[in-house]
Amino acid sequence: MKENYAVENALGTIGAVLWMVQILPQIIKSHREKTTKGLSASLMFIWALASFFLGAYIVAQRLSIPLQVQPQAFGVLAAVSWCQCLHYERGYSLKSVWAIFIAFCCAFAGFEAGSVYALWAGQRNGVEWPILMYGYISAVLLAVALLPQYWEIYKYREVIGISLLFMVVDILGGVFSFLSLFFRNDLDIAAFVSYSLVVVLDGVVVILYFILNPIAERRRARQAGHHSDSEAKIEGSSSVGMSTAPTLVGHGLMIDKEVQDDGDRRQDNVRVDSEMEQSRVDDRERMKAGAAEVEVHGPKAQGHESRDHQESIVKKA
């Protein structure tokens, strides 16, 4: 297309603004939920690493100012999201996370500043391939970064942990940045490939979201239904067991009661028999004692004793 600096700058500005804030929805989501489950930490780390090369490349190429600012914001926000993954999922302390983040920012600034001046020195000497190398490295890293995220999607069979708004904003930023390239005299191939990959690969994630997530919801609903049926069967079996248990228990109590009553009756009979036997023994002892007294005291005592014995027998009767 014909060079148009105003259009290039406008489209580049829109794309850069979108890419500056694209990771903010993801950062907010992770902070509110206190988890990054389903979000690949490798995705954010590789994106943060890609910004080293992308930032140096865009600045060295002297692209529009918004496009030069974009990799810096992108890299810092990607580092923040990566640190969230380290904190929430891998248990890093806040002090460790802050130390990692500060070290990253220092390395980012030092690497980019040194790279830009080195690349400009090469340009002055007619050496252009290092700049192209930086551009292609950033493009490859931006593309490869989404592979770990695809693995997370495959592992969970759905898209979780990722802010859909984050993906949409990233796609829009790629579209506007991509279009801005066509309003320059020379088409930047490295930026063209990089922006194209961002749009396509992010688009795949969004498509998978609308395909896999409804399937996962139906799968969970079926599992919940099977679980409810299993609980109902278990409760039914328990109720049947409880309904028969009182009958068995009652029957057992009746049997125990009958056995106890029979035992009580036997004990009473044995007690009565023992008392009658003891009474007969006592009577025989008294009769012997009476006979002995008669021999000693004569008939009178015998008659008296006989009357006492008869009275005792009457009383017992």
Short mmCIF file of C-alpha atoms in Angstrom, two decimals:
data_model
loop_
_atom_site.label_atom_id
_atom_site.label_comp_id
_atom_site.label_asym_id
_atom_site.label_seq_id
_atom_site.Cartn_x
_atom_site.Cartn_y
_atom_site.Cartn_z
CA MET A 1 0.00 0.00 0.00
CA LYS A 2 0.94 3.65 -0.33
CA GLU A 3 2.84 5.00 2.63
CA ASN A 4 0.63 6.93 5.01
CA TYR A 5 2.32 7.85 8.24
CA ALA A 6 -0.86 9.22 9.86
CA VAL A 7 -2.82 5.99 9.27
CA GLU A 8 0.12 3.85 10.30
CA ASN A 9 0.51 5.82 13.50
CA ALA A 10 -3.24 5.73 14.26
CA LEU A 11 -3.57 1.98 13.73
CA GLY A 12 -0.32 1.35 15.55
CA THR A 13 -1.47 3.49 18.47
CA ILE A 14 -4.76 1.60 18.79
CA GLY A 15 -2.94 -1.73 18.63
CA ALA A 16 -0.33 -0.61 21.12
CA VAL A 17 -2.91 0.66 23.61
CA LEU A 18 -4.81 -2.61 23.38
CA TRP A 19 -1.63 -4.61 23.90
CA MET A 20 -0.59 -2.42 26.80
CA VAL A 21 -3.71 -3.40 28.74
CA GLN A 22 -4.39 -6.84 27.29
CA ILE A 23 -2.99 -8.77 30.25
CA LEU A 24 -4.71 -6.56 32.83
CA PRO A 25 -7.99 -8.56 32.72
CA GLN A 26 -5.98 -11.72 33.33
CA ILE A 27 -4.08 -10.15 36.22
CA ILE A 28 -7.32 -8.92 37.80
CA LYS A 29 -8.99 -12.31 37.35
CA SER A 30 -6.08 -14.16 38.95
CA HIS A 31 -5.93 -11.68 41.84
CA ARG A 32 -9.65 -11.92 42.60
CA GLU A 33 -9.80 -15.70 42.41
CA LYS A 34 -6.44 -16.18 44.15
CA THR A 35 -5.61 -18.93 41.68
CA THR A 36 -4.06 -19.33 38.26
CA LYS A 37 -5.18 -22.93 37.72
CA GLY A 38 -5.48 -23.57 33.99
CA LEU A 39 -3.23 -20.64 33.09
CA SER A 40 0.20 -21.74 31.91
CA ALA A 41 3.02 -20.04 33.79
CA SER A 42 5.26 -20.91 30.85
CA LEU A 43 3.02 -18.86 28.55
CA MET A 44 3.56 -15.71 30.57
CA PHE A 45 7.26 -16.35 31.12
CA ILE A 46 7.96 -16.91 27.42
CA TRP A 47 5.92 -13.84 26.50
CA ALA A 48 7.91 -11.80 29.01
CA LEU A 49 11.12 -13.21 27.53
CA ALA A 50 9.95 -12.46 23.98
CA SER A 51 9.51 -8.81 24.93
CA PHE A 52 13.30 -8.58 25.41
CA PHE A 53 13.85 -9.21 21.71
CA LEU A 54 10.65 -7.62 20.41
CA GLY A 55 11.25 -4.37 22.27
CA ALA A 56 14.84 -4.10 21.07
CA TYR A 57 13.80 -4.96 17.52
CA ILE A 58 10.98 -2.40 17.30
CA VAL A 59 13.05 0.39 18.84
CA ALA A 60 16.02 -0.40 16.58
CA GLN A 61 13.72 -0.35 13.54
CA ARG A 62 12.41 3.05 14.61
CA LEU A 63 8.78 2.03 14.25
CA SER A 64 6.01 4.32 15.52
CA ILE A 65 6.28 5.45 19.14
CA PRO A 66 3.16 3.56 20.27
CA LEU A 67 4.63 0.36 18.81
CA GLN A 68 7.90 1.06 20.63
CA VAL A 69 6.09 1.49 23.96
CA GLN A 70 3.93 -1.57 23.52
CA PRO A 71 6.60 -4.29 24.07
CA GLN A 72 7.72 -2.60 27.26
CA ALA A 73 4.23 -2.61 28.78
CA PHE A 74 3.58 -6.08 27.40
CA GLY A 75 6.74 -7.48 28.96
CA VAL A 76 6.12 -5.94 32.38
CA LEU A 77 2.49 -7.13 32.55
CA ALA A 78 3.47 -10.61 31.36
CA ALA A 79 6.05 -10.69 34.15
CA VAL A 80 3.38 -9.69 36.69
CA SER A 81 1.10 -12.50 35.54
CA TRP A 82 4.00 -14.95 35.62
CA CYS A 83 4.78 -13.91 39.19
CA GLN A 84 1.14 -14.51 40.09
CA CYS A 85 1.49 -18.06 38.78
CA LEU A 86 4.59 -18.53 40.93
CA HIS A 87 2.78 -17.22 44.01
CA TYR A 88 -0.64 -18.84 43.70
CA GLU A 89 0.20 -22.19 42.12
CA ARG A 90 3.80 -22.87 43.11
CA GLY A 91 3.77 -21.40 46.59
CA TYR A 92 6.43 -18.71 46.23
CA SER A 93 6.34 -16.13 49.01
CA LEU A 94 5.53 -12.50 48.24
CA LYS A 95 9.09 -11.45 49.03
CA SER A 96 10.47 -13.99 46.57
CA VAL A 97 7.99 -12.92 43.92
CA TRP A 98 8.86 -9.25 44.32
CA ALA A 99 12.57 -10.05 44.12
CA ILE A 100 12.01 -12.04 40.92
CA PHE A 101 9.93 -9.25 39.39
CA ILE A 102 12.49 -6.53 40.17
CA ALA A 103 15.31 -8.69 38.83
CA PHE A 104 13.31 -9.26 35.64
CA CYS A 105 12.72 -5.54 35.11
CA CYS A 106 16.41 -4.76 35.60
CA ALA A 107 17.43 -7.50 33.17
CA PHE A 108 14.80 -6.32 30.68
CA ALA A 109 16.02 -2.72 30.74
CA GLY A 110 19.68 -3.62 30.57
CA PHE A 111 19.28 -6.16 27.77
CA GLU A 112 17.13 -3.90 25.61
CA ALA A 113 19.31 -0.82 26.02
CA GLY A 114 22.46 -2.73 25.19
CA SER A 115 20.82 -4.52 22.26
CA VAL A 116 19.44 -1.32 20.69
CA TYR A 117 22.80 0.45 20.69
CA ALA A 118 24.51 -2.67 19.38
CA LEU A 119 21.96 -3.07 16.58
CA TRP A 120 22.28 0.58 15.60
CA ALA A 121 26.05 0.20 15.47
CA GLY A 122 25.60 -2.75 13.14
CA GLN A 123 23.28 -0.73 10.91
CA ARG A 124 25.83 2.03 10.62
CA ASN A 125 28.32 -0.57 9.41
CA GLY A 126 25.83 -2.09 6.97
CA VAL A 127 25.08 -5.19 9.06
CA GLU A 128 21.32 -5.77 9.06
CA TRP A 129 20.95 -9.45 9.90
CA PRO A 130 21.15 -9.04 13.72
CA ILE A 131 18.03 -6.86 13.63
CA LEU A 132 16.18 -9.46 11.58
CA MET A 133 17.38 -12.17 13.96
CA TYR A 134 15.89 -10.29 16.92
CA GLY A 135 12.61 -9.93 15.06
CA TYR A 136 12.37 -13.60 14.16
CA ILE A 137 13.37 -14.73 17.65
CA SER A 138 10.57 -12.64 19.14
CA ALA A 139 8.10 -14.01 16.57
CA VAL A 140 9.06 -17.61 17.35
CA LEU A 141 8.84 -17.03 21.12
CA LEU A 142 5.43 -15.37 20.85
CA ALA A 143 4.16 -18.35 18.84
CA VAL A 144 5.79 -21.09 20.92
CA ALA A 145 4.52 -19.52 24.17
CA LEU A 146 0.99 -20.67 23.45
CA LEU A 147 1.98 -24.34 23.14
CA PRO A 148 2.15 -24.85 26.95
CA GLN A 149 -1.28 -23.22 27.15
CA TYR A 150 -2.63 -25.69 24.62
CA TRP A 151 -1.28 -28.45 26.85
CA GLU A 152 -3.21 -27.00 29.80
CA ILE A 153 -6.34 -26.98 27.67
CA TYR A 154 -5.74 -30.59 26.65
CA LYS A 155 -5.09 -31.61 30.26
CA TYR A 156 -8.32 -30.13 31.61
CA ARG A 157 -10.37 -30.79 28.47
CA GLU A 158 -11.58 -27.19 28.63
CA VAL A 159 -10.34 -23.61 28.74
CA ILE A 160 -10.09 -22.57 32.39
CA GLY A 161 -8.04 -19.97 34.23
CA ILE A 162 -7.81 -17.70 31.19
CA SER A 163 -9.71 -14.45 30.92
CA LEU A 164 -11.66 -14.48 27.67
CA LEU A 165 -11.49 -10.67 27.64
CA PHE A 166 -7.70 -10.95 27.75
CA MET A 167 -7.73 -13.14 24.64
CA VAL A 168 -10.13 -10.87 22.75
CA VAL A 169 -8.12 -7.73 23.53
CA ASP A 170 -4.92 -9.52 22.49
CA ILE A 171 -6.48 -10.47 19.15
CA LEU A 172 -7.70 -6.92 18.51
CA GLY A 173 -4.28 -5.52 19.36
CA GLY A 174 -2.72 -7.92 16.89
CA VAL A 175 -5.21 -6.98 14.17
CA PHE A 176 -4.60 -3.22 14.46
CA SER A 177 -0.84 -3.64 14.72
CA PHE A 178 -0.91 -5.97 11.73
CA LEU A 179 -2.87 -3.47 9.63
CA SER A 180 -0.51 -0.63 10.52
CA LEU A 181 2.33 -2.45 8.76
CA PHE A 182 0.67 -2.02 5.37
CA PHE A 183 0.96 1.77 5.49
CA ARG A 184 4.76 1.79 5.42
CA ASN A 185 6.98 1.79 2.35
CA ASP A 186 8.62 -1.50 3.26
CA LEU A 187 6.60 -4.32 4.76
CA ASP A 188 8.25 -5.54 7.95
CA ILE A 189 8.23 -9.33 7.49
CA ALA A 190 9.22 -10.20 11.06
CA ALA A 191 6.52 -7.99 12.57
CA PHE A 192 4.06 -9.31 9.97
CA VAL A 193 4.73 -12.92 11.01
CA SER A 194 4.68 -12.07 14.71
CA TYR A 195 1.36 -10.21 14.62
CA SER A 196 -0.23 -12.85 12.39
CA LEU A 197 0.72 -15.64 14.76
CA VAL A 198 -0.70 -13.74 17.72
CA VAL A 199 -4.07 -13.34 16.00
CA VAL A 200 -4.27 -16.94 14.78
CA LEU A 201 -3.07 -18.69 17.93
CA ASP A 202 -5.18 -16.55 20.27
CA GLY A 203 -8.14 -17.14 17.98
CA VAL A 204 -7.69 -20.89 18.38
CA VAL A 205 -7.91 -20.53 22.17
CA VAL A 206 -11.16 -18.55 21.89
CA ILE A 207 -12.64 -21.13 19.50
CA LEU A 208 -11.67 -23.94 21.87
CA TYR A 209 -13.35 -22.04 24.69
CA PHE A 210 -16.71 -22.06 22.93
CA ILE A 211 -16.33 -25.70 21.84
CA LEU A 212 -14.82 -27.44 24.86
CA ASN A 213 -16.40 -25.57 27.75
CA PRO A 214 -20.04 -26.45 26.88
CA ILE A 215 -18.95 -30.08 26.42
CA ALA A 216 -17.25 -30.00 29.83
CA GLU A 217 -20.38 -28.55 31.44
CA ARG A 218 -22.54 -31.32 29.96
CA ARG A 219 -20.01 -33.90 31.13
CA ARG A 220 -20.13 -32.54 34.68
CA ALA A 221 -23.93 -32.53 34.57
CA ARG A 222 -23.96 -36.20 33.55
CA GLN A 223 -21.51 -37.07 36.29
CA ALA A 224 -23.63 -35.20 38.82
CA GLY A 225 -26.70 -37.12 37.60
CA HIS A 226 -24.92 -40.47 37.95
CA HIS A 227 -23.76 -39.47 41.42
CA SER A 228 -27.32 -38.55 42.43
CA ASP A 229 -28.64 -41.88 41.12
CA SER A 230 -25.99 -43.76 43.07
CA GLU A 231 -26.87 -41.89 46.26
CA ALA A 232 -30.56 -42.62 45.70
CA LYS A 233 -29.84 -46.35 45.31
CA ILE A 234 -27.73 -46.35 48.45
CA GLU A 235 -30.45 -44.54 50.41
CA GLY A 236 -33.05 -46.99 49.08
CA SER A 237 -30.97 -49.95 50.19
CA SER A 238 -30.48 -48.36 53.59
CA SER A 239 -34.22 -47.76 54.01
CA VAL A 240 -34.99 -51.41 53.15
CA GLY A 241 -32.42 -52.58 55.65
CA MET A 242 -33.85 -50.28 58.31
CA SER A 243 -37.41 -51.46 57.64
CA THR A 244 -36.47 -55.12 58.13
CA ALA A 245 -34.19 -54.48 61.07
CA PRO A 246 -36.97 -53.54 63.57
CA THR A 247 -38.87 -56.75 62.69
CA LEU A 248 -35.82 -58.87 63.31
CA VAL A 249 -34.99 -56.97 66.45
CA GLY A 250 -38.54 -57.22 67.72
CA HIS A 251 -38.63 -60.93 66.98
CA GLY A 252 -35.38 -61.38 68.83
CA LEU A 253 -36.73 -59.44 71.80
CA MET A 254 -39.82 -61.65 71.88
CA ILE A 255 -37.67 -64.77 71.87
CA ASP A 256 -35.44 -63.37 74.60
CA LYS A 257 -38.49 -62.48 76.66
CA GLU A 258 -39.92 -65.97 76.35
CA VAL A 259 -36.61 -67.55 77.34
CA GLN A 260 -36.35 -65.22 80.32
CA ASP A 261 -39.92 -66.03 81.44
CA ASP A 262 -39.24 -69.77 81.19
CA GLY A 263 -36.10 -69.36 83.25
CA ASP A 264 -37.96 -67.35 85.89
CA ARG A 265 -40.65 -70.03 86.12
CA ARG A 266 -38.05 -72.75 86.52
CA GLN A 267 -36.32 -70.78 89.25
CA ASP A 268 -39.64 -70.29 91.08
CA ASN A 269 -40.42 -74.01 90.85
CA VAL A 270 -36.98 -74.91 92.14
CA ARG A 271 -37.38 -72.42 94.98
CA VAL A 272 -40.78 -73.85 95.97
CA ASP A 273 -39.49 -77.40 95.83
CA SER A 274 -36.53 -76.41 97.97
CA GLU A 275 -38.79 -74.77 100.56
CA MET A 276 -41.09 -77.82 100.71
CA GLU A 277 -38.15 -80.18 101.09
CA GLN A 278 -36.70 -78.00 103.84
CA SER A 279 -40.09 -77.95 105.59
CA ARG A 280 -40.27 -81.75 105.55
CA VAL A 281 -36.76 -81.97 106.95
CA ASP A 282 -37.70 -79.56 109.73
CA ASP A 283 -40.80 -81.61 110.53
CA ARG A 284 -38.78 -84.77 110.81
CA GLU A 285 -36.30 -83.05 113.11
CA ARG A 286 -39.10 -81.81 115.34
CA MET A 287 -40.68 -85.25 115.50
CA LYS A 288 -37.37 -86.77 116.55
CA ALA A 289 -36.94 -84.08 119.19
CA GLY A 290 -40.47 -84.69 120.47
CA ALA A 291 -39.91 -88.42 120.74
CA ALA A 292 -36.76 -87.87 122.72
CA GLU A 293 -38.57 -85.50 125.10
CA VAL A 294 -41.33 -88.02 125.69
CA GLU A 295 -38.84 -90.56 126.74
CA VAL A 296 -37.45 -88.08 129.27
CA HIS A 297 -40.62 -86.32 130.62
CA GLY A 298 -43.32 -88.81 130.02
CA PRO A 299 -46.70 -88.88 128.26
CA LYS A 300 -47.74 -85.45 129.40
CA ALA A 301 -44.88 -83.76 127.72
CA GLN A 302 -45.53 -85.92 124.70
CA GLY A 303 -49.12 -84.80 124.53
CA HIS A 304 -48.15 -81.22 124.96
CA GLU A 305 -45.50 -81.51 122.30
CA SER A 306 -47.92 -83.28 120.04
CA ARG A 307 -50.38 -80.43 120.37
CA ASP A 308 -47.65 -77.87 119.61
CA HIS A 309 -46.61 -79.85 116.60
CA GLN A 310 -50.18 -80.03 115.34
CA GLU A 311 -50.62 -76.29 115.80
CA SER A 312 -47.44 -75.58 113.87
CA ILE A 313 -48.63 -77.81 111.05
CA VAL A 314 -52.01 -76.02 110.99
CA LYS A 315 -50.29 -72.66 110.86
CA LYS A 316 -48.14 -73.75 107.99
CA ALA A 317 -51.16 -75.07 106.17
#
